[in-house]
Tab-separated table of C-alpha atoms in Angstrom:
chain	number	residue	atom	x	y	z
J	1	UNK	CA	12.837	21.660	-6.283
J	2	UNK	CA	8.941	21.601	-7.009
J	3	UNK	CA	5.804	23.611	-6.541
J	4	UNK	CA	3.007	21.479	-4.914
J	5	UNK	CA	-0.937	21.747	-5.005
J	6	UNK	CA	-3.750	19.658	-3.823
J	7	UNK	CA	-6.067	18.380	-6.406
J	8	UNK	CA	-9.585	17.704	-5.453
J	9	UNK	CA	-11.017	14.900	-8.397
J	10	UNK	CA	-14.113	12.414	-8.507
J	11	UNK	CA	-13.413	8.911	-8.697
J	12	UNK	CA	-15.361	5.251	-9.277
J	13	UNK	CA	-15.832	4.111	-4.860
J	14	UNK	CA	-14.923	0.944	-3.765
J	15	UNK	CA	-19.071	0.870	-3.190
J	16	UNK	CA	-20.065	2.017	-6.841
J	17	UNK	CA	-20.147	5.350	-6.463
J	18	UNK	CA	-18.573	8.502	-7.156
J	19	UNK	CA	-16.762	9.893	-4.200
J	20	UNK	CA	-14.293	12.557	-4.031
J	21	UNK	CA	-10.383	11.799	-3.697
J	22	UNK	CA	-7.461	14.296	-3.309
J	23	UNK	CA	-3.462	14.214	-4.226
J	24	UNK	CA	-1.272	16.018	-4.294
J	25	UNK	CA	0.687	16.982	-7.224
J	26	UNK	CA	4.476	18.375	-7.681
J	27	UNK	CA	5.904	19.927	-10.394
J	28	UNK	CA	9.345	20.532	-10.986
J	29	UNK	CA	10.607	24.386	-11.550
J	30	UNK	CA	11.773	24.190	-14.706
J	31	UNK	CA	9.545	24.860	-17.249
J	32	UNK	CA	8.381	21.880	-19.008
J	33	UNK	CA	9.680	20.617	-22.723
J	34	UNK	CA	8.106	21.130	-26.326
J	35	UNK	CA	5.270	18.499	-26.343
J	36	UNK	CA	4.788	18.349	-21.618
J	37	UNK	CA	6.494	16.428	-19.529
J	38	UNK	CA	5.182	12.983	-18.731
J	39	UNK	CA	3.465	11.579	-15.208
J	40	UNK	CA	4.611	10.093	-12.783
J	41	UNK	CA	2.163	8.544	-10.362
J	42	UNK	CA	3.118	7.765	-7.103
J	43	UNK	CA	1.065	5.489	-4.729
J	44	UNK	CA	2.747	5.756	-0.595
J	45	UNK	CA	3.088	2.986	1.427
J	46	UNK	CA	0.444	2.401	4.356
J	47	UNK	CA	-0.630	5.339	6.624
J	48	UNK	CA	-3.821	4.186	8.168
J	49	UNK	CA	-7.212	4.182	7.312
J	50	UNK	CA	-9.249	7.173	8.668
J	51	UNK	CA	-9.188	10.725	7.016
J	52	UNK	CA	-6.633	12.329	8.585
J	53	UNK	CA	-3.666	9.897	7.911
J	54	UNK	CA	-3.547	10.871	4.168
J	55	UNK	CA	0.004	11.969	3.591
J	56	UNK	CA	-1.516	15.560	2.380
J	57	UNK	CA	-3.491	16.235	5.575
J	58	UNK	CA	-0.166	15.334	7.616
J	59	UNK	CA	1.742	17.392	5.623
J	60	UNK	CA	-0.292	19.994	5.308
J	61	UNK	CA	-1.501	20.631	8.969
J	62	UNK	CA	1.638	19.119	10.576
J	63	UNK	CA	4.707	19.450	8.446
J	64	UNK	CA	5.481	15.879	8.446
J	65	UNK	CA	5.983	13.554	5.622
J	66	UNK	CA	4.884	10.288	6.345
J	67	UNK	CA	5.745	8.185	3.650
J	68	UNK	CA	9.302	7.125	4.582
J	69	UNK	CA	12.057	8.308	2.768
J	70	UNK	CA	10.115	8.304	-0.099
J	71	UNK	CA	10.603	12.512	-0.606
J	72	UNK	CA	14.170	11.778	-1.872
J	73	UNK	CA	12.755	9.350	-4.520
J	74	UNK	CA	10.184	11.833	-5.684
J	75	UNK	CA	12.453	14.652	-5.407
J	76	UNK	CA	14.997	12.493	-8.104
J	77	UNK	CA	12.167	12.025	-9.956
J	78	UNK	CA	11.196	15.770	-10.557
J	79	UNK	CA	15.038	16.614	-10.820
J	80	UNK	CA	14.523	14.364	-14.443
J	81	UNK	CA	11.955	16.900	-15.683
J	82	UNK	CA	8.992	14.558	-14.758
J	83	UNK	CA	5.588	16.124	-13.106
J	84	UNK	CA	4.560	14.018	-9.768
J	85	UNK	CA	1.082	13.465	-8.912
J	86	UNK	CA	0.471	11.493	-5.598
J	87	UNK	CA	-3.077	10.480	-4.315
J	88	UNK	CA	-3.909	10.126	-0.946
J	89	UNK	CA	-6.309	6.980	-2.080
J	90	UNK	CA	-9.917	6.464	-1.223
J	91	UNK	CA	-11.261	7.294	1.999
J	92	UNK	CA	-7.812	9.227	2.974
J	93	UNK	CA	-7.526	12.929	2.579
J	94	UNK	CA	-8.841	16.326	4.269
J	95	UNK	CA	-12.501	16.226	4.760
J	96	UNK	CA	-12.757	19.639	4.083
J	97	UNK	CA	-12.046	18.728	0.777
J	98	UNK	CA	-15.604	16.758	0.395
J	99	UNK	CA	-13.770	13.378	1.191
J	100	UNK	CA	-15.085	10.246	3.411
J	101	UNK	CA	-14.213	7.851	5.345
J	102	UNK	CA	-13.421	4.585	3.902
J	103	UNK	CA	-10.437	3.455	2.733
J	104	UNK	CA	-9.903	1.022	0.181
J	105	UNK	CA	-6.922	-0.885	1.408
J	106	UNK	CA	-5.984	-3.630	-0.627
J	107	UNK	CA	-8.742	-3.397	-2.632
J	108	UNK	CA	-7.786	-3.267	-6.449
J	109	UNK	CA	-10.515	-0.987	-8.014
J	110	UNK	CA	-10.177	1.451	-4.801
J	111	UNK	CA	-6.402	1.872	-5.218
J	112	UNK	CA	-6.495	1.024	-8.969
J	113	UNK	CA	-8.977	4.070	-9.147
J	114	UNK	CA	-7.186	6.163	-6.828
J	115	UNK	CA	-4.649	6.318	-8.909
J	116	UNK	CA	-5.576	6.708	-12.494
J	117	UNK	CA	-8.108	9.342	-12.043
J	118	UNK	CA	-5.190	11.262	-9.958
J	119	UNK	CA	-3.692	10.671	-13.256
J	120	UNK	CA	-6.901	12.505	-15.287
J	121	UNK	CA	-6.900	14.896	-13.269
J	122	UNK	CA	-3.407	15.922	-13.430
J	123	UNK	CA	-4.042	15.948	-17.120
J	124	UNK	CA	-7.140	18.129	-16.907
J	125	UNK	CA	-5.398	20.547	-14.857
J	126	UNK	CA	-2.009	21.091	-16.682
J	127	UNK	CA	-3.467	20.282	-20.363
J	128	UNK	CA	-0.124	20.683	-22.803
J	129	UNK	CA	1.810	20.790	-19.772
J	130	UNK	CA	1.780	17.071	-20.026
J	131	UNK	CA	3.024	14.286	-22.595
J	132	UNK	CA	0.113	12.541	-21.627
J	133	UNK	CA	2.480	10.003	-20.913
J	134	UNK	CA	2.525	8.438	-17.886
J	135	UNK	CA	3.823	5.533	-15.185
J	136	UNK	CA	2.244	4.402	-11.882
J	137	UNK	CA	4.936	3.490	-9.312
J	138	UNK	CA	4.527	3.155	-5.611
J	139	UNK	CA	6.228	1.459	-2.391
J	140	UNK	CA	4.567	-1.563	-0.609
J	141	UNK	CA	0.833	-0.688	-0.353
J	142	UNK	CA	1.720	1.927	-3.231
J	143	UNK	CA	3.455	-1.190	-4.598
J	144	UNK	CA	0.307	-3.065	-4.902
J	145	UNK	CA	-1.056	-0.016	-6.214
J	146	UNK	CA	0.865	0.435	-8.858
J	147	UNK	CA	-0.098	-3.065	-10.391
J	148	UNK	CA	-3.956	-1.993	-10.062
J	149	UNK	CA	-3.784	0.720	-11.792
J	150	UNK	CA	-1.935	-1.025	-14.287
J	151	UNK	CA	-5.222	-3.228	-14.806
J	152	UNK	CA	-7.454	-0.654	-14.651
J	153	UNK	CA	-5.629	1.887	-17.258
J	154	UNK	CA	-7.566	1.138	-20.034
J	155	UNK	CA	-10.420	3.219	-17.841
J	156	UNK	CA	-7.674	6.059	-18.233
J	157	UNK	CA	-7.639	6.303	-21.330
J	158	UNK	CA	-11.388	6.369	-21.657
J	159	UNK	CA	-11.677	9.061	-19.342
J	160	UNK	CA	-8.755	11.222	-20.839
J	161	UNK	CA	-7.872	10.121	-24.400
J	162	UNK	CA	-4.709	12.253	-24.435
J	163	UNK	CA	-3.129	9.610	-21.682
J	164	UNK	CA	-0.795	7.379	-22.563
J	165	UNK	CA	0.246	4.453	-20.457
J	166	UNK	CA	3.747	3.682	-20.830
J	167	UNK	CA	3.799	0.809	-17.822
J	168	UNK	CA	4.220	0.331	-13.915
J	169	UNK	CA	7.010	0.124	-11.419
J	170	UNK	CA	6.445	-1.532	-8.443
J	171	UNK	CA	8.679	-1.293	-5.056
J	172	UNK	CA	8.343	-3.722	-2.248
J	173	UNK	CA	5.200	-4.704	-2.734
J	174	UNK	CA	3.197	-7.376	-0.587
J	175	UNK	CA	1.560	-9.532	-3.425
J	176	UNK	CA	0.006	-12.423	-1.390
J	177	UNK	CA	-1.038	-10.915	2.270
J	178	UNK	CA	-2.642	-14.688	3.053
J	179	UNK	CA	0.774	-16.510	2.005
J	180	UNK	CA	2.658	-13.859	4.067
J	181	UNK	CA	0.358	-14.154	6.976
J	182	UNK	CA	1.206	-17.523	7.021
J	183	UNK	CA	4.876	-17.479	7.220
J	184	UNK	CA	4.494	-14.376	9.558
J	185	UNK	CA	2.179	-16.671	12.001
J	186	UNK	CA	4.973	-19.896	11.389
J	187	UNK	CA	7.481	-17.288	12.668
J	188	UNK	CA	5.777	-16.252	15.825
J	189	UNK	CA	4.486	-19.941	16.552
J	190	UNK	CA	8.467	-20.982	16.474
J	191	UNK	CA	9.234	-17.987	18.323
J	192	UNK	CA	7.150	-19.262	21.372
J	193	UNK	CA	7.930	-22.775	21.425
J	194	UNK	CA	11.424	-21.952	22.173
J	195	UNK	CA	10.470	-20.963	25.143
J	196	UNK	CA	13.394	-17.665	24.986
J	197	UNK	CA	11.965	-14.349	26.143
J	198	UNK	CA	11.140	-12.672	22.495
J	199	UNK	CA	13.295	-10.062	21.026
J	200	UNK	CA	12.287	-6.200	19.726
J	201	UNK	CA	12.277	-7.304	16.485
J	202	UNK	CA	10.228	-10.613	17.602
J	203	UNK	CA	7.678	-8.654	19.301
J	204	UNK	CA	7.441	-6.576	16.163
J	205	UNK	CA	6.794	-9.176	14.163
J	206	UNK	CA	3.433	-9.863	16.657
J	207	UNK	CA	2.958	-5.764	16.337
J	208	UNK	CA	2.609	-5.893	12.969
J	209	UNK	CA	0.765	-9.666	12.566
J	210	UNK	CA	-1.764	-7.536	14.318
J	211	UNK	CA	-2.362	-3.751	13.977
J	212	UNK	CA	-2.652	-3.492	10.363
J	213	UNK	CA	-5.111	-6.066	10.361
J	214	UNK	CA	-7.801	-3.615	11.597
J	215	UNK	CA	-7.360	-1.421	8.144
J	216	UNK	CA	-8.195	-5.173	5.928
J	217	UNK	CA	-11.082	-5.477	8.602
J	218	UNK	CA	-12.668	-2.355	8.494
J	219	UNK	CA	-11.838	-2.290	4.557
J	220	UNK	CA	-14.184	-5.989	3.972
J	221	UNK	CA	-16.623	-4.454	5.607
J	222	UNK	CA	-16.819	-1.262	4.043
J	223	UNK	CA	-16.880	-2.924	0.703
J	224	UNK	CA	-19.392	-5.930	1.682
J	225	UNK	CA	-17.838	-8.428	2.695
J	226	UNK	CA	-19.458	-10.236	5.629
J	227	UNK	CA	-16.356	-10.514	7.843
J	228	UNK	CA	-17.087	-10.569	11.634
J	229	UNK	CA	-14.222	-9.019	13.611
J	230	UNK	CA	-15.314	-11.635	17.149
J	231	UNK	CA	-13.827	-14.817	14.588
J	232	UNK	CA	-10.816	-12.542	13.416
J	233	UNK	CA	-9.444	-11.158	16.871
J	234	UNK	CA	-9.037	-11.942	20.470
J	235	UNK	CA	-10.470	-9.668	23.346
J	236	UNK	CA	-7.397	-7.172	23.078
J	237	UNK	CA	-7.373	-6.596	19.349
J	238	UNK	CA	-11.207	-6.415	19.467
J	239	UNK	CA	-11.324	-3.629	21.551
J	240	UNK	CA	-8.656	-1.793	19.295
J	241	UNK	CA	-10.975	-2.585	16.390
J	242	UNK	CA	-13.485	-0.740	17.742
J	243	UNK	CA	-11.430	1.670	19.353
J	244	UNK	CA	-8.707	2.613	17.796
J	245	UNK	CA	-9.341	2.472	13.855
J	246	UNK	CA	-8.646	5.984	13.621
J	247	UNK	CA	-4.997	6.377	14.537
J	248	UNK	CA	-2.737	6.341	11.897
J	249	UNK	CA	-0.333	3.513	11.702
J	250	UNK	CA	2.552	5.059	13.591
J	251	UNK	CA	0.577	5.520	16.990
J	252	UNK	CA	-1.763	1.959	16.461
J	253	UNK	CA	1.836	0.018	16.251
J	254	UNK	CA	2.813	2.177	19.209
J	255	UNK	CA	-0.308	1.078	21.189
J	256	UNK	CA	-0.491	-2.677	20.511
J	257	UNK	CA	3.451	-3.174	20.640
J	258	UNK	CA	2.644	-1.313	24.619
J	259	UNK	CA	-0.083	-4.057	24.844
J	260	UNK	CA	1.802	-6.977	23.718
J	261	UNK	CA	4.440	-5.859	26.720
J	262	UNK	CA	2.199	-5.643	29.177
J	263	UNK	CA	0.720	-8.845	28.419
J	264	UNK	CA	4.543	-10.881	28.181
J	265	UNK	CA	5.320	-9.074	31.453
J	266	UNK	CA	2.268	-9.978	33.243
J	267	UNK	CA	2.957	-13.313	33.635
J	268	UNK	CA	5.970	-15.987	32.745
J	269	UNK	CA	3.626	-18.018	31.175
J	270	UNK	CA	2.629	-15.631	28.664
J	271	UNK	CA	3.923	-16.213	25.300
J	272	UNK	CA	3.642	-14.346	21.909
J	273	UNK	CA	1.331	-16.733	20.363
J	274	UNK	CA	-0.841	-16.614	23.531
J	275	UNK	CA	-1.282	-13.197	22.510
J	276	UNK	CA	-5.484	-12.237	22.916
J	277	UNK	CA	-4.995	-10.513	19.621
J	278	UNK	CA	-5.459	-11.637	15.839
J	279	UNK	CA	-5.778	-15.325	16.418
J	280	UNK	CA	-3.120	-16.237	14.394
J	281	UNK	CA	-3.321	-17.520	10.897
J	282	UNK	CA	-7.042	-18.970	11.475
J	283	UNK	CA	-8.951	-15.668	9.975
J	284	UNK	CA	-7.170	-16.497	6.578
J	285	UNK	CA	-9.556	-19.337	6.151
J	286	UNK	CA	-12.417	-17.395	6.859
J	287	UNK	CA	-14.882	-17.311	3.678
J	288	UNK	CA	-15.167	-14.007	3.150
J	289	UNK	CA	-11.920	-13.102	4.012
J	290	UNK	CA	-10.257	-15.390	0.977
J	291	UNK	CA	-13.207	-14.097	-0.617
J	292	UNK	CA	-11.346	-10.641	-0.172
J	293	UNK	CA	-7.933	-11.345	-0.982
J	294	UNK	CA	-8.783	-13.863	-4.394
J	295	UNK	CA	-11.051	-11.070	-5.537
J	296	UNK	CA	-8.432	-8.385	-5.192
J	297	UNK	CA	-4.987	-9.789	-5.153
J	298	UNK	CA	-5.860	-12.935	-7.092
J	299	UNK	CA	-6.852	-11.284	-9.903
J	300	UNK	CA	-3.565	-9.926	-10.276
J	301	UNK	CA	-2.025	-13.370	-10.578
J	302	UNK	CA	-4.846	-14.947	-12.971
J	303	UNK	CA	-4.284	-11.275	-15.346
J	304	UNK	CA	-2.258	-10.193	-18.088
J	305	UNK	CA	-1.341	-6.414	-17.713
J	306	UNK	CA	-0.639	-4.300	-20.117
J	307	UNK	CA	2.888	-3.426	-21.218
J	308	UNK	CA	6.347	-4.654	-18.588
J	309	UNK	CA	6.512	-3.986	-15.144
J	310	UNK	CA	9.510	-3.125	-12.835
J	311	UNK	CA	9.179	-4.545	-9.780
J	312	UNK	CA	12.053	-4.414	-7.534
J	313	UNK	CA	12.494	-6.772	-4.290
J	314	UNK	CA	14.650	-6.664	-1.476
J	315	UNK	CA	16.773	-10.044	-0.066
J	316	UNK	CA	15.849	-8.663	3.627
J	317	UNK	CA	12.703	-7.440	3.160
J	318	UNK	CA	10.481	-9.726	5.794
J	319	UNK	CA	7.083	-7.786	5.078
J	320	UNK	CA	7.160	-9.509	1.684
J	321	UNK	CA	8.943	-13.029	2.421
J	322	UNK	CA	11.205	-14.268	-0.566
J	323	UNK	CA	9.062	-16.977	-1.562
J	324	UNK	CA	5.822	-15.287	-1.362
J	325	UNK	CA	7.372	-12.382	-3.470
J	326	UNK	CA	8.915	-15.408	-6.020
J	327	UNK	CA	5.742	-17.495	-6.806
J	328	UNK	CA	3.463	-14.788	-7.451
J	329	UNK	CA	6.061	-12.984	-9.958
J	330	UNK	CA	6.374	-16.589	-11.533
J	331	UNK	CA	2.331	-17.045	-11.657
J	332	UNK	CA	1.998	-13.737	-12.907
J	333	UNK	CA	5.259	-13.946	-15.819
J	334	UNK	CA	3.145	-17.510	-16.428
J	335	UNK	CA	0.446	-15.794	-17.683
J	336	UNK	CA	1.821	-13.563	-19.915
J	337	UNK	CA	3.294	-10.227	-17.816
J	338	UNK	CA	6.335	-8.892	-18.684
J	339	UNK	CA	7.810	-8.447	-15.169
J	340	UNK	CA	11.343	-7.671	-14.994
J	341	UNK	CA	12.129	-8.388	-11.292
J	342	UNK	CA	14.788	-7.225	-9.627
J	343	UNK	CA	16.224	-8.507	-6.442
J	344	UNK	CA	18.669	-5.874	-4.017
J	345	UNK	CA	20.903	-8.230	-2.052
J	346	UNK	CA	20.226	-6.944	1.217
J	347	UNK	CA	17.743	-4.668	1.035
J	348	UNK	CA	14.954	-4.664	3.428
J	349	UNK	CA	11.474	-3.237	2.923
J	350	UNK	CA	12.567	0.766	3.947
J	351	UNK	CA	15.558	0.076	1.719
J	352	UNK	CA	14.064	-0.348	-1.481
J	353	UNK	CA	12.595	2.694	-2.831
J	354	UNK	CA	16.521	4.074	-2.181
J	355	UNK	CA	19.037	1.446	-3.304
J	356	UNK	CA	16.724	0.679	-6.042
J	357	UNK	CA	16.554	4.078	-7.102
J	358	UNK	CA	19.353	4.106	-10.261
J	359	UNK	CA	17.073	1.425	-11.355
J	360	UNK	CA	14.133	3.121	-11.542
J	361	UNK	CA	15.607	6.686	-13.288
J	362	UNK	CA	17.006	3.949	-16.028
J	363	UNK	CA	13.868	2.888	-16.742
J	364	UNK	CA	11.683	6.511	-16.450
J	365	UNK	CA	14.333	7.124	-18.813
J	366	UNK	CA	13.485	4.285	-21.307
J	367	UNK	CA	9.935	4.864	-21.015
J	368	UNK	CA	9.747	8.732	-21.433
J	369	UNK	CA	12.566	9.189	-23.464
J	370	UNK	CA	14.002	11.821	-20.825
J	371	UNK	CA	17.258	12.828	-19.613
J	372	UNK	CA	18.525	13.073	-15.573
């Protein structure tokens, strides 16, 4: 279906400087059209936040593809003609390669970055193999982005002039992780008063209430931000912190949903919000955490991007609660975005990039002017 290389390329850090950044890039057998095929950029959902979780180092040293079921969605993709370029992000990627740790999750000029100058140097390399046209897309932390590289793609087309950004589609993405936090929190607070021993699916609401929170945690800090992990976690989660920030997110879930058994089994009285871990929704007030999140995320709501947007929501998809996913779309439509949201009855957050998948080859095709 598609030959793939790793590209090495230098982009703007999260810190202010240049840093290097890998992805990996796909390009479909055929050869390409009079005039290049276009780009399609794809951002993957979360893998961790050390090195070695980058979906090229897994893939390359282990066989395994880590970003869900995404492969069919990319494969579709090339099956249209279109060239795939897919960065690993900040901080993620093989260190042989000249990258460092440091993530950028959630943080919009890291990802926003990451993205477009996977973009230039996609272009670089092929030359009149591409259009120049091209469209960021991604799935839940792709999903987010997708939308920052939409603000930043003006600083695309500085850096290549011959790119041309047609617009973003975004899949599942968690717009407001405060707001969600909240309702998350609301959930696991009910959950305990009823006094009912938690189901799986309770417990992994706790699971992942906590473990991801170590990748915005070590993310503040890398960037600046004066967060102090002792006021954002509880003895347990505290010694993952400082333990455990390296496993990728498959094995931390595995570890804290372990620790969050032990701890209900050790003792009737022991409850899900009792938990020693994230202490609840009380970081979210934290300064420099909102400090984080309105900085990042915020400016997403209180921005105009260029061109429309595609973002597609599932009805079941509890990672990005309904009304979190609804008021941001209306704040950001408010100001001026072209969003054309589209809601899969049923769908949860896995679900998305799949059943919403006719929707996003009718829209490649409106914006490339390509066949299937």
């Amino acid at each position: 279906m598609a030959d793939g290389k790793l590209l090495v390329y230098r982009m703007p850090g999260m810190r202010g400087d240049q840093v290097n950044a890998t992805a990996m890039l796909f390009l479909p057998k055929k050869a390409p059209p009079a005039g290049g095929r276009p780009l399609f950029v794809w951002g993957h959902g979360t893998v961790g936040w050390a090195p070695q979780c980058a979906p090229s180092v897994q893939l390359q040293e282990h066989n395994t593809w880590v970003d869900g079921s995404n492969d069919a969605l990319l494969a579709a993709v090339l099956k249209m003609g279109i060239a795939v370029v897919a960065p690993d992000y900040e901080g993620l990627g093989p260190v042989s390669a000249g990258v460092t740790t440091g993530h950028g999750y959630y943080d919009l000029s890291s990802e926003g970055n990451s993205m477009i100058f996977a973009a230039v140097a996609a272009q670089r390399y092929l030359g009149t193999e591409l259009s120049g046209q091209w469209v960021p897309a991604g799935w839940s932390e792709g999903g987010f982005a997708a939308l920052a590289a939409a603000y930043y793609s003006d600083s695309a087309t500085k850096a290549d002039p011959d790119l041309e950004y047609r617009g973003a589609i975004t899949l599942a993405p968690v717009p407001d992780v405060p707001a969600m936090n909240r309702i998350l929190w609301q959930d696991i607070d009910n959950t305990s008063r009823s006094g009912l021993p938690p189901t799986d699916h309770q417990i992994d609401q706790l699971v992942f209430a906590n473990a991801e929170t170590i990748y915005f945690t070590k993310t503040e800090r890398h960037a600046g931000y004066d967060v102090d992990p002792n006021q954002v976690y509880g003895p347990n989660m505290l010694k993952f912190y400082h333990q455990d920030w390296q496993r990728c997110l498959d094995d931390l879930n595995a570890l804290v949903k372990q620790d969050i058994q032990n701890y209900l089994s050790a003792s009737p009285s022991h409850r899900l919000d009792s938990y020693p871990g994230v202490r609840g929704d009380t970081p979210n007030s934290l300064p420099e955490n909102r400090r984080f999140f309105e900085q990042n995320q915020g400016k997403l709501e209180t921005s105009t991007l260029p061109g429309s947007v595609l973002w597609l929501y599932g009805t079941d998809d509890i990672t990005s609660p309904n009304s979190v996913t609804y008021d941001v779309v209306n704040k950001m439509v408010a100001n001026g975005n072209d969003i054309n949201l589209s809601v899969l009855e049923g769908a949860g957050h896995y679900d998305v990039p799949i059943v919403g998948l006719p929707l996003i080859q009718a829209r490649l095709k409106q914006l490339f002017a390509v066949g299937s």
